[in-house]
Short mmCIF file of C-alpha atoms and ligand atoms in Angstrom, two decimals:
data_model
loop_
_atom_site.label_atom_id
_atom_site.label_comp_id
_atom_site.label_asym_id
_atom_site.label_seq_id
_atom_site.Cartn_x
_atom_site.Cartn_y
_atom_site.Cartn_z
CA MET Q 169 -76.60 146.05 110.10
CA LYS Q 170 -75.37 148.67 110.18
CA LYS Q 171 -73.24 151.01 107.62
CA SER Q 172 -70.86 151.93 110.09
CA ILE Q 173 -70.69 147.95 111.20
CA LEU Q 174 -70.14 147.04 107.57
CA VAL Q 175 -67.80 149.57 106.54
CA SER Q 176 -65.18 148.41 109.24
CA ILE Q 177 -65.57 145.20 108.31
CA CYS Q 178 -65.31 145.65 104.62
CA ALA Q 179 -62.02 147.25 105.90
CA LEU Q 180 -60.40 144.86 107.83
CA LEU Q 181 -61.18 142.26 105.08
CA ALA Q 182 -59.25 144.79 102.18
CA LEU Q 183 -56.50 144.69 105.00
CA SER Q 184 -56.09 141.94 105.99
CA ALA Q 185 -57.00 139.65 102.74
CA ASN Q 186 -52.96 139.30 102.29
CA ALA Q 187 -49.77 140.45 103.86
CA GLN Q 188 -48.05 141.42 100.52
CA LYS Q 189 -50.06 143.81 98.47
CA ASN Q 190 -48.88 145.01 94.68
CA ALA Q 191 -49.37 148.59 93.00
CA SER Q 192 -48.16 149.75 89.55
CA ILE Q 193 -47.53 152.77 88.95
CA LYS Q 194 -46.61 154.57 84.70
CA VAL Q 195 -44.52 157.85 84.73
CA ASP Q 196 -45.66 160.62 82.08
CA LEU Q 197 -42.12 161.55 81.71
CA GLU Q 198 -43.08 164.53 79.65
CA GLY Q 199 -45.76 166.91 82.26
CA ASN Q 200 -45.63 170.27 81.79
CA GLN Q 201 -46.71 171.73 84.41
CA ILE Q 202 -44.67 173.07 87.64
CA ILE Q 203 -45.25 172.63 90.51
CA PRO Q 204 -44.87 176.67 92.38
CA LYS Q 205 -43.26 176.43 95.70
CA GLU Q 206 -45.52 179.11 96.86
CA ILE Q 207 -47.54 175.28 97.62
CA TYR Q 208 -44.96 174.40 100.64
CA GLY Q 209 -46.36 178.16 101.88
CA GLN Q 210 -46.48 178.47 106.01
CA PHE Q 211 -49.35 180.91 108.13
CA ALA Q 212 -48.51 182.37 110.97
CA GLU Q 213 -50.64 183.53 113.24
CA HIS Q 214 -50.27 185.40 117.06
CA LEU Q 215 -52.36 182.67 118.51
CA GLY Q 216 -51.15 180.89 121.79
CA THR Q 217 -47.62 180.46 121.24
CA CYS Q 218 -47.34 180.88 117.58
CA ILE Q 219 -45.58 184.38 117.61
CA TYR Q 220 -44.28 184.56 121.17
CA GLY Q 221 -42.25 181.94 122.36
CA GLY Q 222 -42.35 180.06 118.86
CA LEU Q 223 -41.08 182.56 116.69
CA TRP Q 224 -40.12 185.44 119.05
CA VAL Q 225 -38.33 185.35 122.50
CA GLY Q 226 -37.00 189.08 121.94
CA GLU Q 227 -33.57 190.29 121.78
CA ASN Q 228 -33.89 190.56 126.28
CA SER Q 229 -35.15 186.48 126.63
CA ALA Q 230 -32.72 183.62 127.94
CA ILE Q 231 -33.83 181.27 125.53
CA PRO Q 232 -30.98 181.71 122.33
CA ASN Q 233 -31.56 184.42 119.34
CA GLN Q 234 -31.05 186.06 116.91
CA ASN Q 235 -32.15 189.68 117.35
CA GLY Q 236 -35.79 188.15 119.80
CA TYR Q 237 -35.70 185.51 116.32
CA ARG Q 238 -35.22 181.85 118.84
CA SER Q 239 -31.88 179.95 117.24
CA ASP Q 240 -33.24 176.98 117.18
CA VAL Q 241 -36.60 177.76 114.74
CA LEU Q 242 -34.38 180.41 112.57
CA ASN Q 243 -32.12 176.88 111.46
CA ALA Q 244 -35.13 174.06 111.21
CA LEU Q 245 -37.26 176.40 109.35
CA LYS Q 246 -34.36 176.90 107.35
CA ASP Q 247 -33.99 173.86 106.00
CA LEU Q 248 -37.96 174.05 104.73
CA LYS Q 249 -37.53 176.38 102.12
CA ILE Q 250 -39.43 178.16 103.34
CA PRO Q 251 -41.63 180.68 100.37
CA VAL Q 252 -44.14 182.74 101.33
CA LEU Q 253 -45.19 183.01 104.82
CA ARG Q 254 -49.01 184.04 106.03
CA TRP Q 255 -49.09 186.73 109.24
CA PRO Q 256 -51.00 188.35 111.60
CA GLY Q 257 -54.04 186.22 111.20
CA GLY Q 258 -56.34 184.37 110.48
CA CYS Q 259 -59.08 185.44 112.64
CA PHE Q 260 -56.48 187.64 114.21
CA ALA Q 261 -56.18 189.47 110.94
CA ASP Q 262 -59.45 191.17 111.51
CA GLU Q 263 -59.30 192.57 114.64
CA TYR Q 264 -55.35 193.76 114.08
CA HIS Q 265 -55.19 196.94 114.09
CA TRP Q 266 -50.89 197.61 112.06
CA MET Q 267 -49.86 200.58 113.86
CA ASP Q 268 -50.38 200.07 116.97
CA GLY Q 269 -47.48 196.99 116.42
CA ILE Q 270 -44.87 199.82 115.63
CA GLY Q 271 -41.75 202.08 117.27
CA PRO Q 272 -41.07 201.43 120.03
CA ARG Q 273 -41.74 198.54 121.90
CA GLU Q 274 -41.72 199.73 124.27
CA ASN Q 275 -44.51 202.42 124.04
CA ARG Q 276 -46.57 199.95 121.95
CA PRO Q 277 -50.38 199.50 122.93
CA LYS Q 278 -51.42 195.95 124.87
CA MET Q 279 -54.69 194.17 123.06
CA VAL Q 280 -57.03 191.49 124.29
CA ASN Q 281 -56.45 187.99 122.13
CA ASN Q 282 -60.54 188.36 121.13
CA ASN Q 283 -60.39 185.77 118.95
CA TRP Q 284 -57.94 182.89 120.12
CA GLY Q 285 -58.20 183.09 124.38
CA GLY Q 286 -58.12 186.55 125.51
CA THR Q 287 -54.67 186.38 126.35
CA ILE Q 288 -53.57 189.76 125.94
CA GLU Q 289 -51.24 190.79 123.37
CA ASP Q 290 -48.66 193.34 124.26
CA ASN Q 291 -47.63 193.80 119.99
CA SER Q 292 -43.54 193.57 120.43
CA PHE Q 293 -44.02 191.61 116.87
CA GLY Q 294 -44.99 194.16 114.32
CA THR Q 295 -44.42 195.07 110.92
CA HIS Q 296 -40.76 195.50 110.85
CA GLU Q 297 -40.64 192.30 112.72
CA PHE Q 298 -42.57 190.00 110.68
CA LEU Q 299 -41.14 191.48 107.64
CA ASN Q 300 -37.52 191.21 109.08
CA LEU Q 301 -38.26 187.46 109.09
CA CYS Q 302 -39.16 187.22 105.99
CA GLU Q 303 -36.80 188.27 104.66
CA ILE Q 304 -34.15 186.47 106.77
CA LEU Q 305 -35.75 183.24 105.48
CA GLU Q 306 -35.72 184.65 102.75
CA CYS Q 307 -39.44 183.70 102.11
CA GLU Q 308 -42.81 186.77 100.80
CA PRO Q 309 -44.75 187.97 102.80
CA TYR Q 310 -48.29 187.35 102.87
CA ILE Q 311 -49.85 190.59 104.92
CA SER Q 312 -53.69 189.53 105.66
CA GLY Q 313 -54.77 193.10 105.96
CA ASN Q 314 -58.37 194.00 108.65
CA VAL Q 315 -61.23 194.34 106.53
CA GLY Q 316 -63.38 193.65 109.41
CA SER Q 317 -62.68 195.64 111.73
CA GLY Q 318 -60.33 198.16 110.07
CA THR Q 319 -61.50 200.69 107.68
CA VAL Q 320 -59.44 201.27 103.62
CA GLU Q 321 -58.14 204.47 105.59
CA GLU Q 322 -55.87 201.89 107.34
CA LEU Q 323 -55.52 199.66 104.86
CA ALA Q 324 -53.98 201.49 102.38
CA LYS Q 325 -51.42 203.40 104.92
CA TRP Q 326 -50.25 200.59 106.04
CA VAL Q 327 -49.76 199.59 102.20
CA GLU Q 328 -48.14 202.70 101.63
CA TYR Q 329 -45.64 202.19 105.58
CA MET Q 330 -44.34 198.45 103.57
CA THR Q 331 -44.34 199.67 100.27
CA SER Q 332 -43.41 203.50 99.58
CA ASP Q 333 -39.90 204.17 99.01
CA GLY Q 334 -40.88 207.73 98.02
CA ASP Q 335 -41.54 210.96 100.32
CA SER Q 336 -44.44 209.88 101.67
CA PRO Q 337 -46.31 210.22 104.40
CA MET Q 338 -45.89 206.68 105.26
CA ALA Q 339 -42.44 206.44 104.27
CA ARG Q 340 -41.49 209.29 106.70
CA LEU Q 341 -43.27 206.61 109.55
CA ARG Q 342 -40.93 204.02 108.98
CA ARG Q 343 -38.22 205.60 108.32
CA GLN Q 344 -38.31 207.06 111.57
CA ASN Q 345 -38.92 203.72 113.06
CA GLY Q 346 -36.02 202.47 111.74
CA ARG Q 347 -36.12 200.84 108.22
CA ASP Q 348 -34.64 203.43 105.89
CA LYS Q 349 -35.84 201.56 102.25
CA ALA Q 350 -39.16 199.41 101.36
CA TRP Q 351 -39.66 196.10 101.70
CA ASN Q 352 -41.05 193.91 99.08
CA VAL Q 353 -44.21 192.87 99.71
CA LYS Q 354 -46.63 191.28 96.73
CA TYR Q 355 -49.07 189.85 98.60
CA LEU Q 356 -52.13 191.47 99.39
CA GLY Q 357 -55.01 189.52 101.70
CA VAL Q 358 -58.28 191.78 101.87
CA GLY Q 359 -60.42 190.13 104.72
CA ASN Q 360 -60.31 187.17 106.76
CA GLU Q 361 -63.12 184.21 106.50
CA SER Q 362 -64.79 187.23 105.50
CA TRP Q 363 -68.65 185.65 106.07
CA GLY Q 364 -67.17 184.86 109.49
CA CYS Q 365 -64.99 185.56 112.28
CA GLY Q 366 -63.76 188.02 109.54
CA GLY Q 367 -67.15 190.09 109.50
CA SER Q 368 -69.93 187.71 109.26
CA MET Q 369 -70.70 189.17 105.52
CA ARG Q 370 -73.20 187.37 102.12
CA PRO Q 371 -70.43 187.74 99.69
CA GLU Q 372 -72.67 189.76 97.94
CA TYR Q 373 -71.69 192.61 100.47
CA TYR Q 374 -68.59 191.79 100.77
CA ALA Q 375 -67.11 191.05 96.79
CA ASP Q 376 -68.21 194.72 96.88
CA LEU Q 377 -66.05 195.46 100.11
CA TYR Q 378 -63.45 193.78 98.27
CA ARG Q 379 -63.61 196.07 95.40
CA ARG Q 380 -63.85 198.70 97.14
CA TYR Q 381 -60.67 197.89 99.52
CA ALA Q 382 -58.31 196.82 96.54
CA THR Q 383 -58.56 199.97 94.89
CA TYR Q 384 -56.89 202.37 96.98
CA CYS Q 385 -53.89 199.49 97.82
CA ARG Q 386 -51.98 200.89 95.90
CA ASN Q 387 -48.74 199.69 93.93
CA TYR Q 388 -46.37 201.68 95.25
CA ASP Q 389 -41.72 202.34 92.80
CA GLY Q 390 -42.41 199.00 91.39
CA ASN Q 391 -44.00 197.08 94.38
CA HIS Q 392 -46.80 195.75 93.08
CA LEU Q 393 -49.43 194.05 94.78
CA TYR Q 394 -50.29 190.52 94.21
CA LYS Q 395 -53.98 190.77 95.67
CA ILE Q 396 -56.20 188.06 97.10
CA ALA Q 397 -59.38 187.56 98.00
CA SER Q 398 -60.48 186.51 101.08
CA GLY Q 399 -62.67 183.19 100.32
CA ALA Q 400 -64.96 180.30 100.56
CA SER Q 401 -64.99 177.58 103.41
CA ASP Q 402 -64.55 173.83 102.31
CA TYR Q 403 -67.76 172.97 100.83
CA ASP Q 404 -69.19 176.60 100.09
CA TYR Q 405 -69.18 176.97 96.33
CA ASN Q 406 -71.85 179.72 96.54
CA TRP Q 407 -69.51 182.01 98.12
CA THR Q 408 -66.96 181.35 94.63
CA GLU Q 409 -69.28 181.90 92.79
CA VAL Q 410 -70.98 185.43 93.78
CA LEU Q 411 -66.36 186.77 94.03
CA MET Q 412 -66.28 185.08 90.70
CA ASP Q 413 -69.17 186.72 89.35
CA ARG Q 414 -68.92 190.01 91.17
CA ALA Q 415 -64.54 191.26 91.96
CA ARG Q 416 -62.80 189.09 89.43
CA ASN Q 417 -61.29 191.34 87.56
CA HIS Q 418 -60.02 193.64 91.48
CA MET Q 419 -58.43 190.11 92.17
CA GLN Q 420 -55.56 187.96 91.21
CA GLY Q 421 -56.50 185.35 93.78
CA LEU Q 422 -58.87 183.94 95.80
CA SER Q 423 -58.08 181.67 98.87
CA LEU Q 424 -59.81 178.92 99.72
CA HIS Q 425 -59.97 177.20 103.35
CA TYR Q 426 -60.26 173.31 104.59
CA TYR Q 427 -59.47 171.83 107.48
CA THR Q 428 -59.41 167.86 107.71
CA VAL Q 429 -61.02 168.23 111.11
CA LYS Q 430 -64.02 166.00 112.80
CA GLY Q 431 -66.85 169.03 112.26
CA TRP Q 432 -66.87 172.71 113.86
CA SER Q 433 -69.26 172.09 117.35
CA GLY Q 434 -67.94 169.05 120.40
CA SER Q 435 -64.76 166.92 120.85
CA LYS Q 436 -62.13 167.08 117.70
CA GLY Q 437 -60.97 163.70 118.85
CA ALA Q 438 -57.47 163.74 120.78
CA ALA Q 439 -53.92 163.84 117.84
CA THR Q 440 -51.98 161.01 119.52
CA ILE Q 441 -55.69 158.65 121.12
CA PHE Q 442 -56.46 157.23 117.67
CA ASP Q 443 -57.76 153.82 116.05
CA LYS Q 444 -57.57 152.28 112.89
CA ASP Q 445 -60.88 153.74 112.02
CA ASP Q 446 -60.24 157.05 113.60
CA TYR Q 447 -56.87 156.77 110.80
CA TYR Q 448 -58.61 156.13 107.66
CA TRP Q 449 -61.11 158.07 108.51
CA THR Q 450 -59.16 160.92 108.81
CA LEU Q 451 -56.64 160.91 105.46
CA GLY Q 452 -60.59 159.77 103.48
CA LYS Q 453 -61.46 163.32 104.79
CA CYS Q 454 -57.83 164.96 103.77
CA ARG Q 455 -58.45 163.39 100.49
CA GLU Q 456 -61.24 165.43 99.48
CA VAL Q 457 -59.83 168.15 99.32
CA GLU Q 458 -59.51 166.77 95.97
CA ASP Q 459 -63.46 166.99 95.21
CA VAL Q 460 -63.98 170.11 96.95
CA LEU Q 461 -60.78 171.35 94.38
CA LYS Q 462 -62.55 170.80 91.58
CA LYS Q 463 -65.71 171.81 91.85
CA HIS Q 464 -63.83 174.84 93.26
CA ILE Q 465 -61.96 175.33 90.25
CA ALA Q 466 -64.94 174.22 87.58
CA ILE Q 467 -66.70 177.79 88.87
CA MET Q 468 -63.35 179.49 88.56
CA ASP Q 469 -63.40 178.19 84.70
CA LYS Q 470 -66.82 178.74 84.13
CA TYR Q 471 -66.47 183.01 85.33
CA ASP Q 472 -62.61 182.57 84.32
CA PRO Q 473 -61.42 180.52 81.80
CA LYS Q 474 -57.89 181.96 80.80
CA LYS Q 475 -57.22 181.20 83.73
CA ARG Q 476 -55.27 184.67 85.86
CA VAL Q 477 -57.21 184.28 88.83
CA ASN Q 478 -55.50 181.87 91.40
CA LEU Q 479 -56.56 179.64 93.50
CA LEU Q 480 -54.57 180.17 97.08
CA LEU Q 481 -55.30 177.04 99.77
CA ASP Q 482 -54.35 179.58 101.85
CA GLU Q 483 -55.62 177.03 104.85
CA TRP Q 484 -54.63 173.42 105.38
CA GLY Q 485 -53.90 170.84 108.20
CA THR Q 486 -55.27 168.80 110.56
CA TRP Q 487 -57.50 170.15 113.70
CA TRP Q 488 -58.10 167.70 116.79
CA ASP Q 489 -58.46 168.23 120.11
CA GLU Q 490 -56.40 171.26 121.58
CA GLU Q 491 -53.50 168.55 123.62
CA PRO Q 492 -55.54 168.27 128.07
CA GLY Q 493 -53.62 170.84 130.60
CA THR Q 494 -52.45 173.76 127.16
CA ILE Q 495 -54.30 177.07 127.06
CA GLY Q 496 -58.34 176.90 126.07
CA GLY Q 497 -58.14 178.53 123.12
CA HIS Q 498 -54.14 178.30 122.05
CA LEU Q 499 -54.87 175.70 119.89
CA TYR Q 500 -51.66 173.38 120.46
CA GLN Q 501 -51.71 169.94 119.58
CA GLN Q 502 -49.25 167.28 119.23
CA ASN Q 503 -48.10 165.69 115.08
CA THR Q 504 -48.39 161.59 114.84
CA LEU Q 505 -47.45 159.86 112.09
CA ARG Q 506 -50.76 160.16 110.93
CA ASP Q 507 -50.52 164.36 109.94
CA ALA Q 508 -47.66 163.54 107.99
CA PHE Q 509 -50.02 161.40 105.47
CA VAL Q 510 -52.47 164.00 106.11
CA ALA Q 511 -49.40 166.40 104.79
CA SER Q 512 -48.52 163.71 102.23
CA LEU Q 513 -51.82 162.79 100.53
CA SER Q 514 -52.07 166.75 100.37
CA PHE Q 515 -49.10 167.09 98.22
CA ASP Q 516 -50.14 164.60 95.75
CA ILE Q 517 -53.25 166.33 95.44
CA PHE Q 518 -52.57 169.94 95.27
CA HIS Q 519 -49.72 168.88 92.32
CA LYS Q 520 -52.46 168.15 89.91
CA TYR Q 521 -54.61 171.02 90.34
CA THR Q 522 -51.29 173.92 89.78
CA GLU Q 523 -52.45 175.49 86.58
CA ARG Q 524 -55.21 176.56 89.15
CA LEU Q 525 -53.80 176.26 92.55
CA THR Q 526 -51.22 178.28 93.02
CA MET Q 527 -50.11 178.40 96.71
CA ALA Q 528 -51.15 176.88 99.94
CA ASN Q 529 -50.30 177.68 103.79
CA ILE Q 530 -50.68 174.96 106.10
CA ALA Q 531 -52.11 176.17 109.15
CA GLN Q 532 -49.52 176.84 111.25
CA ILE Q 533 -45.56 177.02 111.71
CA VAL Q 534 -45.27 176.09 115.05
CA ASN Q 535 -46.72 175.10 118.32
CA VAL Q 536 -51.22 176.08 116.41
CA LEU Q 537 -52.76 172.75 114.58
CA GLN Q 538 -50.97 170.76 112.63
CA SER Q 539 -46.88 172.39 113.26
CA MET Q 540 -43.78 171.83 111.47
CA ILE Q 541 -42.37 172.42 114.91
CA LEU Q 542 -43.72 172.37 118.55
CA THR Q 543 -41.40 174.66 120.94
CA ASN Q 544 -41.16 175.42 125.08
CA ASP Q 545 -39.18 177.57 127.00
CA LYS Q 546 -36.35 174.62 126.67
CA GLY Q 547 -36.03 173.49 122.83
CA MET Q 548 -38.51 172.70 120.35
CA VAL Q 549 -39.82 169.14 118.09
CA LEU Q 550 -39.81 167.89 115.07
CA THR Q 551 -43.08 167.21 114.06
CA PRO Q 552 -43.64 164.12 111.76
CA THR Q 553 -45.07 166.85 109.17
CA TYR Q 554 -42.24 169.37 109.49
CA HIS Q 555 -40.23 166.50 107.99
CA VAL Q 556 -42.94 165.32 104.95
CA PHE Q 557 -42.27 169.14 103.92
CA LYS Q 558 -38.43 169.02 104.15
CA MET Q 559 -38.62 165.57 101.90
CA TYR Q 560 -40.69 166.87 99.85
CA ALA Q 561 -39.28 170.78 99.40
CA VAL Q 562 -37.29 168.40 96.15
CA HIS Q 563 -40.47 169.01 94.70
CA GLN Q 564 -40.42 172.77 94.33
CA ASP Q 565 -40.62 173.55 91.57
CA ALA Q 566 -39.71 170.88 89.33
CA THR Q 567 -42.08 170.06 86.81
CA HIS Q 568 -44.55 167.57 88.09
CA LEU Q 569 -45.29 164.05 86.14
CA PRO Q 570 -48.36 162.67 85.62
CA LEU Q 571 -48.94 159.33 86.93
CA ASP Q 572 -51.00 156.52 86.53
CA ILE Q 573 -51.12 154.38 89.47
CA LYS Q 574 -52.79 151.15 89.84
CA CYS Q 575 -53.36 150.29 93.87
CA GLU Q 576 -56.09 148.17 96.03
CA GLU Q 577 -58.24 151.03 97.00
CA MET Q 578 -60.40 150.57 100.14
CA PRO Q 579 -63.66 151.68 102.21
CA VAL Q 580 -63.77 153.89 104.30
CA ARG Q 581 -66.50 155.45 106.98
CA ASP Q 582 -68.27 158.97 105.27
CA ASN Q 583 -69.53 156.41 102.42
CA ARG Q 584 -65.34 157.22 102.00
CA THR Q 585 -63.31 155.68 99.07
CA LEU Q 586 -58.99 154.78 100.09
CA PRO Q 587 -56.62 154.31 97.93
CA LEU Q 588 -53.91 152.59 99.82
CA ILE Q 589 -51.29 154.16 97.51
CA SER Q 590 -50.71 157.89 97.32
CA ALA Q 591 -47.73 159.29 95.31
CA THR Q 592 -46.23 161.83 93.36
CA ALA Q 593 -42.77 163.00 90.82
CA SER Q 594 -41.99 165.99 89.14
CA LYS Q 595 -38.44 166.34 87.39
CA GLY Q 596 -36.07 169.00 88.75
CA LYS Q 597 -34.57 172.06 86.80
CA ASP Q 598 -30.66 169.18 86.41
CA GLY Q 599 -33.07 166.26 85.51
CA ILE Q 600 -32.78 164.88 88.85
CA VAL Q 601 -36.94 162.94 88.96
CA HIS Q 602 -38.24 162.72 92.53
CA ILE Q 603 -40.75 159.77 94.00
CA SER Q 604 -42.04 160.65 96.30
CA LEU Q 605 -45.11 157.08 97.52
CA SER Q 606 -46.93 157.15 100.57
CA ASN Q 607 -48.18 153.13 101.64
CA VAL Q 608 -51.69 154.45 104.17
CA ASP Q 609 -52.61 150.09 104.70
CA ALA Q 610 -51.62 149.82 108.60
CA ASP Q 611 -50.39 146.51 108.53
CA ASN Q 612 -48.97 145.31 104.92
CA ALA Q 613 -45.77 145.80 103.46
CA GLN Q 614 -46.56 147.10 98.94
CA ASN Q 615 -44.53 146.07 95.69
CA ILE Q 616 -45.06 148.82 93.62
CA THR Q 617 -43.48 148.33 89.63
CA ILE Q 618 -42.81 151.57 88.19
CA ASP Q 619 -42.76 152.75 84.99
CA LEU Q 620 -39.67 154.63 84.25
CA SER Q 621 -39.23 153.88 80.09
CA GLY Q 622 -37.68 155.86 78.29
CA LEU Q 623 -36.13 157.51 80.78
CA LYS Q 624 -32.43 157.27 81.78
CA ALA Q 625 -31.32 156.40 85.31
CA LYS Q 626 -28.48 154.88 87.26
CA THR Q 627 -28.69 155.40 90.57
CA VAL Q 628 -31.49 154.88 92.70
CA THR Q 629 -31.70 157.59 96.84
CA GLY Q 630 -33.98 158.02 98.95
CA GLU Q 631 -35.45 158.65 102.01
CA ILE Q 632 -38.74 156.99 104.39
CA LEU Q 633 -40.25 158.65 107.16
CA THR Q 634 -41.96 155.42 109.22
CA SER Q 635 -42.59 154.69 112.72
CA LYS Q 636 -43.75 151.76 114.76
CA ASN Q 637 -47.29 152.84 115.34
CA LEU Q 638 -49.55 154.68 113.35
CA THR Q 639 -50.00 156.72 116.94
CA ASP Q 640 -46.13 157.10 117.21
CA TYR Q 641 -45.02 161.54 117.66
CA ASN Q 642 -42.09 163.19 118.80
CA THR Q 643 -40.99 164.44 122.53
CA PHE Q 644 -39.17 167.29 124.30
CA GLU Q 645 -38.16 163.88 126.14
CA ASN Q 646 -37.69 161.50 123.02
CA PRO Q 647 -37.68 164.11 120.07
CA ASN Q 648 -36.26 161.05 117.30
CA VAL Q 649 -39.36 158.59 117.57
CA VAL Q 650 -41.04 159.68 113.89
CA ASN Q 651 -37.51 160.55 112.20
CA VAL Q 652 -36.64 160.11 108.44
CA LYS Q 653 -33.58 157.39 107.42
CA GLU Q 654 -32.36 155.95 104.88
CA PHE Q 655 -34.49 154.61 102.17
CA LYS Q 656 -33.03 150.75 100.60
CA GLY Q 657 -36.24 149.44 99.68
CA ALA Q 658 -36.20 150.69 96.29
CA LYS Q 659 -33.91 148.46 93.00
CA LEU Q 660 -34.15 149.98 89.57
CA ASN Q 661 -34.42 147.80 86.50
CA LYS Q 662 -33.71 148.18 82.86
CA GLY Q 663 -36.62 150.95 83.15
CA THR Q 664 -38.27 149.98 85.92
CA LEU Q 665 -38.27 150.75 89.23
CA GLU Q 666 -39.66 147.90 92.16
CA VAL Q 667 -40.29 149.41 95.46
CA LYS Q 668 -40.62 147.50 98.00
CA LEU Q 669 -42.42 149.77 101.42
CA PRO Q 670 -43.27 149.43 104.25
CA ALA Q 671 -46.81 149.40 106.01
CA LYS Q 672 -48.11 153.25 106.41
CA SER Q 673 -44.69 155.17 105.24
CA ILE Q 674 -43.68 157.75 102.76
CA VAL Q 675 -40.64 158.06 101.39
CA THR Q 676 -39.00 160.25 98.74
CA ILE Q 677 -36.86 158.91 96.12
CA ALA Q 678 -34.53 160.23 93.91
CA ILE Q 679 -33.73 158.84 91.03
CA LYS Q 680 -30.70 160.05 88.34
O1 LIG N 207 -55.88 178.76 112.12
C1 LIG N 207 -56.95 179.09 112.91
C2 LIG N 207 -57.91 179.37 112.39
O2 LIG N 207 -58.92 178.71 112.22
C3 LIG N 207 -58.27 180.90 111.86
O3 LIG N 207 -57.11 181.86 112.31
C4 LIG N 207 -58.83 181.09 110.74
O4 LIG N 207 -58.38 181.70 110.24
C5 LIG N 207 -59.63 180.18 110.77
O5 LIG N 207 -61.31 179.80 111.03
#
């Protein structure tokens, strides 16, 4: 019998054995690792309608806006408490020349966005527009600098333009363009995917180039740069090895990209049309990020046992086929309950590795890949992924509480195993314990017994995200198909929390 058929039969048996399943979780209330809020970072690239139409419509647009930024999108994003926003790419960053995006907009030159559909980029959203957006969202900017087609001088001057407060040439230019005070810019990426769209470099060559660029990106007037070297793609452990060996003393962070994607050639599958086998495969592939993180971390531990250099997963998320009828190269995809699980399962994993993993940026914030929001000329739609980010925002900067989870597991395609329950917990500064639980089982509810002994708590409240079908998604016509509701399935009884978790659901419970 073919292996794939066997896996499917095992999966069927596992799922049909009984309709009511049991799991148990022991919460270690003595956690001491803070979940950095930057794990909830975002990424905005000049790609498709992420910037133009998604975040920015310009002051003269008929779409309600605040100084050119879409009001509906701004308001929705504020609720996510975004800690950090990466910009302007992605692949775009290594063809971006920042001086094209400053000064009067009517004088800014146009360019071809070669990476993303050959769309004409008019540079009307540039450095000022981005950094002002970060101020409005109260988040840290993460600038991704051009190494692939730029120069050391160009990147050094960009840093000076943004952060110098003195009487320096670039600070004077900034003032001429209407901004007196320097911005605070902490995160500086020195190139993106330098092994691919960022210059097709070998790690040995990039390591030296990185050191050269990093040397001239200076700290001006109290601004302290946190320099990030362009890191590996998922399973490329040699890249991490070479970068750590040759350049670790020149960086604060090393990046990594991991997408939940079927492969880079051929169809990636439709975002909204899939069966249970595809669904479970997706979650298996998503969970594989844990193994990938562990392996990159082990290499970093070898060169940097004191954990001075952080690992930043600055691109992650699902990557499906573009929606039919949309512009090629714009990576516009819908977002179902399946994507919501990719978000919740990813966070459950990320929280466990924050001794080394200190930032993660989902790709991308609006209208591109696994986005928070989809927009058109009339309005916007919050995706199921948006709802997970909002439900999980309580874990930002809270103390991680390790969990011991006992639950059924099922085999899935590509020799992976999928536990049917995924979870994470944290304790906030206010003493409130939050537990997020995902029941990935498409058909069966789970009774979960959570041992919280030692916690003096009286009340339990909760929120749940689920829908009738795994393939459900929100549209401009029906924006609330997949939405958050009050959860009443948790009861606290003498240090034990009994939770009845419906099939295919994600909950966050607050215990006070
Ligand atoms: O997020 C889309 C693209 O994926 C980014 O531009 C690039 O860095 C990655 O390959």
